[in-house]
XYZ file of N, CA and C in Angstrom:
786
model
N -3.308 61.941 71.535
C -4.589 61.470 71.009
C -4.333 60.398 69.963
N -5.144 59.328 69.942
C -4.920 58.215 69.020
C -6.116 58.018 68.113
N -5.855 57.512 66.921
C -6.914 57.275 65.938
C -6.518 56.090 65.097
N -7.418 55.124 64.885
C -7.106 53.913 64.137
C -7.701 53.972 62.741
N -7.051 53.288 61.822
C -7.544 53.210 60.446
C -6.424 52.925 59.484
N -6.762 52.869 58.214
C -5.755 52.585 57.177
C -5.991 53.525 56.011
N -4.906 54.010 55.439
C -4.972 54.877 54.270
C -3.989 54.380 53.221
N -4.241 54.692 52.007
C -3.405 54.234 50.895
C -2.362 55.285 50.556
N -1.144 54.819 50.285
C -0.051 55.717 49.892
C -0.252 56.168 48.452
N -0.175 57.479 48.249
C -0.260 58.026 46.892
C 1.100 58.548 46.496
N 1.751 57.870 45.564
C 3.099 58.276 45.146
C 2.981 59.415 44.149
N 3.777 60.438 44.341
C 3.770 61.593 43.456
C 5.145 61.732 42.833
N 5.198 61.773 41.509
C 6.494 61.850 40.822
C 6.793 63.288 40.436
N 8.035 63.659 40.481
C 8.488 64.986 40.073
C 9.588 64.824 39.029
N 9.553 65.652 37.987
C 10.584 65.560 36.943
C 11.865 66.200 37.451
N 12.799 65.359 37.814
C 14.139 65.790 38.225
C 15.140 65.142 37.283
N 16.231 65.793 36.991
C 17.265 65.240 36.132
C 18.434 64.807 36.970
N 18.800 63.528 36.906
C 19.964 63.026 37.634
C 21.189 63.138 36.739
N 22.231 63.781 37.277
C 23.446 64.003 36.504
C 24.642 63.443 37.231
N 25.613 62.983 36.500
C 26.881 62.589 37.089
C 27.970 63.494 36.561
N 29.228 63.126 36.851
C 30.339 63.866 36.280
C 30.725 65.083 37.064
N 31.309 66.075 36.353
C 31.889 67.247 36.982
C 30.793 68.188 37.458
N 30.961 68.707 38.677
C 29.973 69.630 39.240
C 30.038 70.969 38.512
N 28.868 71.618 38.358
C 28.821 72.932 37.747
C 29.200 73.979 38.776
N 29.698 75.118 38.330
C 29.980 76.213 39.244
C 28.669 76.700 39.813
N 28.596 76.831 41.133
C 27.327 77.184 41.752
C 27.569 77.888 43.062
N 26.551 78.630 43.498
C 26.602 79.317 44.781
C 26.050 78.390 45.846
N 26.751 78.156 46.961
C 26.229 77.286 48.005
C 24.936 77.835 48.576
N 23.972 76.957 48.794
C 22.733 77.347 49.451
C 23.031 77.721 50.891
N 22.374 78.758 51.398
C 22.596 79.195 52.770
C 21.308 79.119 53.565
N 21.448 78.843 54.848
C 20.295 78.812 55.739
C 19.886 80.237 56.072
N 18.867 80.375 56.931
C 18.334 81.689 57.255
C 19.383 82.576 57.913
N 20.372 81.999 58.591
C 21.395 82.764 59.277
C 22.449 83.299 58.322
N 22.446 82.837 57.069
C 23.460 83.239 56.114
C 24.665 82.333 56.124
N 24.687 81.321 56.987
C 25.808 80.393 57.055
C 25.586 79.235 56.083
N 26.640 78.736 55.438
C 26.481 77.568 54.558
C 25.953 76.384 55.350
N 25.115 75.580 54.717
C 24.560 74.412 55.387
C 25.609 73.326 55.589
N 25.485 72.590 56.692
C 26.326 71.418 56.907
C 25.866 70.306 55.974
N 26.819 69.453 55.530
C 26.464 68.354 54.649
C 25.623 67.310 55.368
N 25.858 67.170 56.676
C 25.136 66.182 57.476
C 24.564 66.841 58.719
N 23.266 67.160 58.715
C 22.651 67.728 59.915
C 22.607 66.686 61.026
N 22.297 67.132 62.232
C 22.176 66.212 63.360
C 21.093 65.170 63.099
N 19.990 65.594 62.504
C 18.926 64.632 62.226
C 17.700 65.293 61.635
N 16.683 64.465 61.385
C 15.410 64.908 60.822
C 14.303 64.624 61.831
N 13.514 65.650 62.129
C 12.354 65.500 63.020
C 11.103 65.773 62.202
N 10.236 64.777 62.090
C 8.961 64.918 61.391
C 7.852 64.884 62.444
N 7.212 66.026 62.648
C 6.145 66.132 63.647
C 4.791 65.964 62.978
N 3.988 65.040 63.494
C 2.606 64.877 63.042
C 1.717 65.542 64.078
N 0.976 66.556 63.630
C 0.251 67.431 64.541
C -1.087 67.814 63.938
N -1.913 68.505 64.726
C -3.218 68.946 64.241
C -3.675 70.168 65.033
N -4.271 71.115 64.324
C -4.838 72.285 64.985
C -6.024 71.910 65.863
N -6.628 70.753 65.610
C -7.790 70.335 66.371
C -7.472 69.449 67.561
N -6.194 69.279 67.879
C -5.760 68.392 68.965
C -5.309 69.221 70.159
N -5.967 69.059 71.296
C -5.636 69.853 72.480
C -4.271 69.512 73.059
N -3.723 68.347 72.696
C -2.406 67.941 73.192
C -1.263 68.493 72.349
N -1.588 69.131 71.215
C -0.550 69.501 70.255
C 0.139 70.848 70.480
N -0.508 71.876 71.030
C 0.177 73.168 71.156
C 1.540 73.122 71.838
N 1.738 72.354 72.932
C 3.090 72.297 73.507
C 4.115 71.720 72.527
N 3.696 70.730 71.738
C 4.595 70.147 70.743
C 4.891 71.151 69.634
N 3.876 71.915 69.215
C 4.079 72.919 68.175
C 5.051 74.002 68.638
N 4.967 74.382 69.909
C 5.877 75.398 70.442
C 7.310 74.874 70.496
N 7.487 73.646 70.933
C 8.820 73.047 70.956
C 9.352 72.884 69.534
N 8.471 72.496 68.618
C 8.870 72.319 67.217
C 9.379 73.633 66.625
N 8.779 74.769 67.017
C 9.234 76.063 66.515
C 10.699 76.293 66.862
N 11.132 75.820 68.025
C 12.540 75.921 68.404
C 13.400 75.047 67.490
N 12.941 73.836 67.241
C 13.684 72.928 66.366
C 13.793 73.500 64.950
N 12.712 74.121 64.484
C 12.689 74.670 63.130
C 13.683 75.813 62.970
N 14.052 76.456 64.076
C 14.994 77.554 64.013
C 16.445 77.121 64.038
N 16.694 75.821 64.213
C 18.063 75.325 64.291
C 18.576 74.937 62.905
N 19.848 75.272 62.649
C 20.429 74.969 61.348
C 20.857 73.518 61.205
N 21.019 72.809 62.333
C 21.525 71.433 62.257
C 20.414 70.393 62.365
N 19.155 70.824 62.278
C 18.021 69.895 62.306
C 17.082 70.225 61.159
N 16.710 69.217 60.384
C 15.690 69.387 59.351
C 14.356 69.033 60.001
N 13.569 70.072 60.297
C 12.310 69.907 61.033
C 11.137 70.145 60.093
N 10.238 69.165 60.007
C 9.091 69.227 59.101
C 7.828 68.864 59.869
N 6.779 69.669 59.709
C 5.520 69.445 60.428
C 4.437 68.999 59.455
N 3.886 67.818 59.703
C 2.837 67.257 58.860
C 1.503 67.379 59.600
N 0.651 68.287 59.110
C -0.669 68.447 59.720
C -1.614 67.393 59.157
N -2.278 66.664 60.050
C -3.151 65.555 59.654
C -4.613 65.969 59.789
N -5.486 65.198 59.155
C -6.891 65.621 59.053
C -7.879 64.781 59.854
N -7.415 63.755 60.584
C -8.392 62.858 61.198
C -9.024 63.399 62.472
N -8.571 64.577 62.954
C -9.244 65.206 64.104
C -10.212 66.301 63.663
N -10.397 66.477 62.364
C -11.279 67.542 61.892
C -12.705 67.369 62.400
N -13.114 66.137 62.663
C -14.497 65.884 63.090
C -14.794 66.467 64.475
N -13.759 66.857 65.217
C -13.969 67.423 66.546
C -14.483 68.858 66.500
N -14.576 69.433 65.296
C -15.187 70.754 65.191
C -14.355 71.803 64.493
N -13.090 71.480 64.187
C -12.240 72.446 63.483
C -11.459 71.737 62.398
N -11.579 72.237 61.164
C -10.843 71.664 60.046
C -9.468 72.306 59.980
N -8.428 71.515 60.175
C -7.059 72.015 60.165
C -6.771 72.675 58.819
N -6.403 73.947 58.856
C -6.210 74.712 57.626
C -4.934 74.330 56.886
N -4.057 73.550 57.527
C -2.784 73.173 56.922
C -2.676 71.680 56.631
N -3.731 70.939 56.930
C -3.674 69.480 56.768
C -3.859 69.083 55.307
N -3.280 67.922 54.963
C -3.494 67.326 53.645
C -3.678 65.822 53.811
N -4.328 65.233 52.835
C -4.521 63.788 52.843
C -3.178 63.074 52.777
N -2.243 63.623 52.015
C -0.933 62.994 51.867
C -0.155 62.994 53.185
N -0.304 64.057 53.977
C 0.352 64.085 55.286
C -0.158 62.958 56.169
N -1.474 62.776 56.165
C -2.067 61.714 56.972
C -1.609 60.352 56.473
N -1.542 60.183 55.161
C -1.094 58.911 54.590
C 0.353 58.604 54.994
N 1.182 59.628 55.046
C 2.578 59.404 55.445
C 2.647 58.917 56.883
N 1.818 59.449 57.753
C 1.830 58.968 59.138
C 1.353 57.526 59.234
N 0.343 57.168 58.469
C -0.128 55.778 58.487
C 0.911 54.830 57.898
N 1.663 55.313 56.922
C 2.741 54.477 56.386
C 3.805 54.229 57.453
N 4.149 55.252 58.217
C 5.087 55.056 59.326
C 4.508 54.078 60.346
N 3.221 54.188 60.618
C 2.574 53.273 61.550
C 2.792 51.824 61.128
N 2.576 51.546 59.846
C 2.758 50.191 59.351
C 4.229 49.786 59.364
N 5.103 50.732 59.015
C 6.531 50.431 59.004
C 7.040 50.088 60.401
N 6.513 50.755 61.433
C 6.929 50.514 62.807
C 6.197 49.331 63.447
N 5.206 48.777 62.734
C 4.442 47.669 63.285
C 3.469 48.084 64.361
N 3.033 49.345 64.344
C 2.074 49.829 65.330
C 0.646 49.600 64.851
N -0.300 49.753 65.755
C -1.703 49.520 65.423
C -2.513 50.805 65.334
N -1.929 51.925 65.681
C -2.662 53.182 65.636
C -1.688 54.339 65.454
N -2.235 55.503 65.129
C -1.463 56.736 65.035
C -1.915 57.665 66.151
N -1.125 58.691 66.401
C -1.481 59.634 67.456
C -0.838 60.982 67.169
N -1.336 61.986 67.830
C -0.723 63.319 67.787
C -0.568 63.809 69.218
N 0.530 64.522 69.500
C 1.645 64.834 68.602
C 2.672 63.704 68.573
N 2.998 63.252 67.387
C 3.994 62.196 67.196
C 5.192 62.769 66.446
N 6.389 62.527 66.967
C 7.614 62.950 66.293
C 8.357 61.716 65.816
N 8.567 61.620 64.508
C 9.355 60.533 63.934
C 10.776 61.051 63.745
N 11.736 60.332 64.307
C 13.123 60.769 64.295
C 13.923 59.957 63.277
N 14.461 60.636 62.273
C 15.303 60.016 61.242
C 14.629 58.852 60.532
N 13.286 58.824 60.556
C 12.554 57.741 59.913
C 12.712 56.405 60.604
N 13.312 56.394 61.818
C 13.667 55.140 62.481
C 12.800 54.806 63.693
N 12.348 55.797 64.425
C 11.542 55.541 65.619
C 10.676 56.756 65.886
N 9.750 56.614 66.820
C 8.846 57.725 67.119
C 8.776 57.953 68.621
N 8.525 59.207 68.998
C 8.393 59.592 70.402
C 7.293 60.635 70.505
N 6.925 60.966 71.734
C 5.965 62.034 71.986
C 6.571 63.350 71.511
N 5.910 64.011 70.579
C 6.453 65.230 69.997
C 6.512 66.405 70.952
N 5.830 66.311 72.083
C 5.860 67.386 73.075
C 6.963 67.183 74.103
N 7.658 66.054 74.054
C 8.693 65.729 75.039
C 10.071 66.145 74.534
N 10.565 67.244 75.046
C 11.899 67.706 74.675
C 12.949 66.638 74.994
N 12.797 66.001 76.159
C 13.746 64.981 76.584
C 13.787 63.822 75.607
N 12.611 63.368 75.164
C 12.561 62.219 74.265
C 13.091 62.553 72.870
N 12.727 63.721 72.349
C 13.180 64.107 71.008
C 14.691 64.336 70.997
N 15.166 65.147 71.947
C 16.607 65.412 72.013
C 17.394 64.131 72.289
N 16.839 63.281 73.156
C 17.517 62.034 73.485
C 17.637 61.109 72.290
N 16.558 61.021 71.480
C 16.579 60.154 70.297
C 17.580 60.671 69.268
N 17.618 61.985 69.069
C 18.573 62.561 68.121
C 20.012 62.281 68.558
N 20.291 62.484 69.845
C 21.651 62.274 70.348
C 22.044 60.803 70.285
N 21.113 59.927 70.643
C 21.411 58.488 70.641
C 21.699 57.999 69.225
N 20.877 58.420 68.256
C 21.081 57.967 66.883
C 22.372 58.522 66.298
N 22.706 59.748 66.647
C 23.966 60.314 66.179
C 25.144 59.530 66.740
N 25.013 59.095 67.982
C 26.090 58.361 68.662
C 26.237 56.942 68.137
N 25.129 56.307 67.756
C 25.148 54.901 67.352
C 25.222 54.692 65.843
N 25.396 55.772 65.089
C 25.503 55.637 63.635
C 24.176 55.547 62.926
N 23.086 55.919 63.596
C 21.762 55.906 62.972
C 21.304 57.310 62.611
N 22.256 58.232 62.566
C 21.944 59.592 62.156
C 22.068 59.737 60.655
N 22.481 60.908 60.218
C 22.634 61.169 58.790
C 23.956 60.573 58.306
N 23.885 59.498 57.543
C 25.075 58.750 57.132
C 25.613 59.175 55.778
N 24.785 59.826 54.980
C 25.179 60.209 53.621
C 25.122 61.727 53.495
N 26.184 62.318 53.022
C 26.226 63.766 52.842
C 25.293 64.185 51.707
N 24.537 65.254 51.938
C 23.685 65.847 50.907
C 24.026 67.326 50.827
N 24.524 67.760 49.673
C 24.896 69.151 49.483
C 23.909 69.808 48.523
N 23.562 71.038 48.814
C 22.662 71.806 47.952
C 23.399 73.040 47.470
N 23.384 73.277 46.166
C 23.967 74.480 45.580
C 23.004 75.000 44.529
N 23.267 76.199 44.055
C 22.317 76.775 43.105
C 22.983 77.769 42.177
N 22.369 77.966 41.023
C 22.707 79.037 40.100
C 21.457 79.885 39.971
N 21.436 80.782 39.020
C 20.283 81.668 38.881
C 19.028 80.929 38.428
N 19.188 79.783 37.762
C 18.011 79.115 37.206
C 17.813 77.679 37.664
N 18.695 77.173 38.554
C 18.520 75.787 38.962
C 19.108 75.532 40.350
N 18.606 74.470 40.949
C 19.136 73.985 42.218
C 19.764 72.628 41.967
N 20.964 72.418 42.495
C 21.646 71.142 42.366
C 21.673 70.440 43.716
N 21.301 69.189 43.721
C 21.336 68.359 44.917
C 22.371 67.268 44.681
N 23.423 67.257 45.480
C 24.472 66.256 45.354
C 24.401 65.283 46.522
N 24.015 64.049 46.244
C 23.982 62.996 47.254
C 25.313 62.263 47.217
N 25.922 62.041 48.378
C 27.244 61.458 48.445
C 27.279 59.959 48.252
N 28.453 59.404 48.444
C 28.701 57.971 48.300
C 28.498 57.296 49.651
N 27.815 56.166 49.652
C 27.540 55.455 50.898
C 28.675 54.551 51.331
N 29.666 54.330 50.470
C 30.735 53.404 50.807
C 30.186 51.998 50.929
N 30.374 51.399 52.097
C 29.843 50.055 52.346
C 28.456 50.088 52.982
N 27.829 51.259 52.973
C 26.523 51.413 53.597
C 25.387 51.010 52.683
N 24.200 51.526 52.942
C 23.004 51.175 52.170
C 23.139 51.555 50.704
N 22.482 50.788 49.844
C 22.682 50.949 48.409
C 21.541 51.655 47.693
N 20.374 51.763 48.288
C 19.228 52.344 47.585
C 18.415 53.236 48.510
N 17.898 54.315 47.943
C 17.005 55.207 48.672
C 16.232 56.050 47.676
N 15.121 56.592 48.134
C 14.355 57.533 47.332
C 14.842 58.948 47.624
N 14.839 59.794 46.611
C 15.091 61.217 46.788
C 13.720 61.874 46.942
N 13.412 62.305 48.158
C 12.082 62.828 48.484
C 12.178 64.341 48.671
N 11.381 65.077 47.915
C 11.327 66.531 48.030
C 10.093 66.895 48.855
N 10.317 67.647 49.926
C 9.228 68.034 50.828
C 9.100 69.554 50.814
N 7.952 70.043 50.359
C 7.679 71.468 50.341
C 6.918 71.852 51.602
N 7.220 73.034 52.140
C 6.501 73.465 53.340
C 6.232 74.958 53.297
N 5.253 75.393 54.105
C 4.832 76.783 54.139
C 5.752 77.633 55.013
N 5.826 78.935 54.736
C 6.498 79.829 55.674
C 5.736 79.816 57.005
N 6.363 80.223 58.106
C 5.641 80.262 59.379
C 4.436 81.181 59.283
N 3.337 80.747 59.846
C 2.121 81.541 59.784
C 1.288 81.360 61.038
N 0.595 82.435 61.406
C -0.266 82.409 62.577
C -1.683 82.039 62.141
N -2.314 81.151 62.902
C -3.678 80.718 62.616
C -4.546 80.953 63.847
N -5.661 81.632 63.669
C -6.631 81.808 64.746
C -7.668 80.705 64.646
N -7.730 79.882 65.664
C -8.591 78.702 65.644
C -9.961 79.068 66.203
N -11.000 78.853 65.394
C -12.332 79.333 65.748
C -13.220 78.342 66.453
N -12.906 77.033 66.347
C -13.760 76.020 66.958
C -12.895 74.867 67.452
N -13.543 73.871 68.025
C -12.838 72.670 68.444
C -12.113 72.825 69.767
N -11.211 71.899 70.048
C -10.556 71.818 71.343
C -9.622 72.994 71.624
N -9.120 73.647 70.563
C -8.232 74.797 70.738
C -8.922 76.114 70.377
N -10.230 76.129 70.450
C -11.011 77.300 70.063
C -10.553 78.551 70.807
N -10.398 79.631 70.051
C -10.018 80.904 70.635
C -8.523 81.148 70.705
N -7.718 80.137 70.410
C -6.273 80.288 70.479
C -5.711 80.735 69.128
N -4.686 81.557 69.169
C -3.946 81.935 67.971
C -2.573 81.293 68.076
N -2.256 80.402 67.144
C -1.028 79.621 67.212
C -0.211 79.817 65.942
N 1.109 79.844 66.100
C 2.005 79.993 64.961
C 2.582 78.629 64.593
N 2.481 78.292 63.320
C 2.926 76.990 62.832
C 4.102 77.169 61.881
N 5.149 76.384 62.107
C 6.382 76.454 61.333
C 6.542 75.218 60.448
N 7.046 75.453 59.250
C 7.436 74.376 58.332
C 6.321 73.355 58.106
N 5.087 73.847 57.968
C 3.947 72.965 57.722
C 4.015 72.428 56.295
N 4.093 71.126 56.166
C 4.292 70.484 54.862
C 3.060 70.657 53.981
N 3.303 71.095 52.743
C 2.216 71.301 51.789
C 2.223 70.300 50.643
N 3.368 69.653 50.418
C 3.457 68.711 49.292
C 4.662 67.806 49.502
N 4.520 66.546 49.116
C 5.605 65.570 49.204
C 5.729 64.899 47.845
N 6.930 64.891 47.274
C 7.127 64.323 45.948
C 8.359 63.431 45.928
N 8.181 62.228 45.414
C 9.328 61.343 45.212
C 9.966 61.708 43.880
N 11.226 62.149 43.949
C 11.851 62.764 42.786
C 12.743 61.832 41.997
N 13.212 60.755 42.597
C 14.123 59.876 41.887
C 14.710 58.840 42.814
N 15.698 58.132 42.318
C 16.344 57.060 43.081
C 17.830 57.366 43.248
N 18.373 56.983 44.386
C 19.804 57.035 44.660
C 20.259 55.608 44.916
N 21.380 55.209 44.324
C 21.808 53.812 44.371
C 23.141 53.614 45.094
N 23.399 54.447 46.082
C 24.577 54.248 46.915
C 25.830 54.947 46.449
N 25.814 55.490 45.226
C 26.963 56.191 44.671
C 26.658 57.679 44.544
N 27.713 58.486 44.557
C 27.537 59.922 44.427
C 26.766 60.251 43.149
N 25.772 61.105 43.288
C 24.929 61.432 42.148
C 24.384 62.837 42.308
N 24.157 63.504 41.197
C 23.603 64.856 41.198
C 22.205 64.856 40.598
N 21.343 65.696 41.185
C 19.981 65.894 40.700
C 19.763 67.392 40.521
N 18.994 67.764 39.506
C 18.718 69.172 39.257
C 17.229 69.462 39.379
N 16.933 70.638 39.913
C 15.558 71.095 40.079
C 15.475 72.530 39.583
N 14.466 72.875 38.762
C 14.366 74.255 38.272
C 14.154 75.235 39.424
N 14.850 76.348 39.402
C 14.681 77.356 40.432
C 13.261 77.895 40.454
N 12.600 77.905 39.309
C 11.226 78.395 39.251
C 10.300 77.551 40.111
N 10.582 76.243 40.208
C 9.769 75.355 41.027
C 9.944 75.678 42.507
N 11.171 76.017 42.896
C 11.465 76.343 44.285
C 10.899 77.708 44.657
N 11.013 78.673 43.735
C 10.643 80.053 44.030
C 9.173 80.213 44.378
N 8.314 79.339 43.838
C 6.887 79.492 44.093
C 6.422 78.763 45.339
N 7.370 78.165 46.079
C 7.044 77.471 47.316
C 7.576 78.267 48.496
N 7.032 77.993 49.681
C 7.513 78.684 50.871
C 8.884 78.210 51.271
N 9.039 76.902 51.394
C 10.317 76.310 51.760
C 10.401 74.924 51.174
N 11.583 74.316 51.271
C 11.778 73.031 50.619
C 12.947 72.297 51.262
N 12.794 71.002 51.445
C 13.865 70.159 51.968
C 13.966 68.912 51.113
N 15.131 68.274 51.143
C 15.325 67.012 50.446
C 15.684 65.953 51.474
N 15.049 64.787 51.365
C 15.328 63.648 52.231
C 15.811 62.492 51.373
N 16.882 61.869 51.797
C 17.363 60.643 51.157
C 16.861 59.504 52.041
N 15.755 58.872 51.630
C 15.059 57.933 52.514
C 14.950 56.549 51.892
N 15.399 55.566 52.634
C 15.259 54.186 52.175
C 13.792 53.775 52.256
N 13.408 52.845 51.414
C 12.026 52.382 51.340
C 12.031 50.866 51.320
N 11.164 50.258 52.129
C 11.092 48.808 52.199
C 10.491 48.201 50.945
N 10.616 46.881 50.825
C 10.045 46.179 49.673
C 8.527 46.319 49.619
N 7.928 46.588 50.786
C 6.481 46.784 50.839
C 6.088 48.223 50.543
N 7.077 49.060 50.223
C 6.796 50.451 49.887
C 6.711 51.379 51.077
N 6.921 50.852 52.283
C 6.823 51.667 53.474
C 8.119 52.450 53.705
N 8.021 53.668 54.280
C 9.212 54.487 54.494
C 10.150 53.862 55.517
N 11.453 54.025 55.283
C 12.466 53.485 56.176
C 13.369 54.582 56.696
N 14.561 54.223 57.148
C 15.490 55.200 57.703
C 15.851 56.306 56.717
N 15.970 57.512 57.238
C 16.446 58.647 56.452
C 17.966 58.688 56.569
N 18.651 58.625 55.445
C 20.107 58.496 55.417
C 20.824 59.834 55.282
N 20.151 60.819 54.709
C 20.727 62.139 54.521
C 19.622 63.145 54.289
N 19.903 64.416 54.546
C 18.871 65.441 54.393
C 19.518 66.807 54.312
N 18.781 67.745 53.742
C 19.235 69.132 53.686
C 18.060 70.033 53.351
N 18.157 71.281 53.774
C 17.206 72.285 53.327
C 17.630 72.786 51.960
N 16.661 72.949 51.072
C 16.910 73.603 49.793
C 16.602 75.088 49.929
N 15.507 75.386 50.624
C 15.142 76.766 50.917
C 14.453 76.759 52.266
N 14.856 77.671 53.131
C 14.342 77.711 54.491
C 13.853 79.119 54.837
N 12.554 79.392 54.698
C 12.051 80.742 55.014
C 12.066 80.969 56.531
N 12.189 82.230 56.933
C 12.216 82.543 58.360
C 11.337 83.739 58.682
N 10.267 83.894 57.918
C 9.404 85.071 58.106
C 8.001 84.645 58.509
N 7.308 85.564 59.205
C 5.906 85.360 59.537
C 5.051 86.043 58.492
């Protein structure tokens, strides 16, 4: 489904402390399986979806598989422009919709659609197409357009440390983007194109915050554990941004907290 229009980007700042020097003793963050996270996942899949879109349930089901994988950072952005069809998406936010429109402008497209999967911030495919999503991830990993910068997450009892690696001769600047998301939850849809269906949604984004800047050299950032504890889940994206402020390639990513409960 496609919808045309323009929305303004709302930048949200978060107080993060960037530190250099010697790393503090910390416990490595672990994924839901209990295994330490890889420094460089296969890639990032950002699904733009809507509870009011009849084309989206197959994409949401495939996305649930992606969300269960430890080597993919999968984030679902529920958008609000299909609410007029009779059902207001209970997980949508204005900021999610704005992020999709920013990608639209960055890619030089004239419209947005659902289900849309943006891969590594570099290209987009039909989010319901397993072949297209898997193919894009594999191709980018093979051609060096995957995760180029290591991002490590560790923690102590009161803080989370995010260590972004050195780019070497690679890109020199990126934003440190913190993406909060909800635990998986079932929603019974009462009206609209999916009326009567009960669907489970994974990693639905609830907040996006630009936390700081990375300048191509190894750097540490700290986040209070209290901030993480009150959220369902959390991921960090190291994302380049164009001079026009539009989102660019994602260079590194990691989960900070990954819930696995309904």
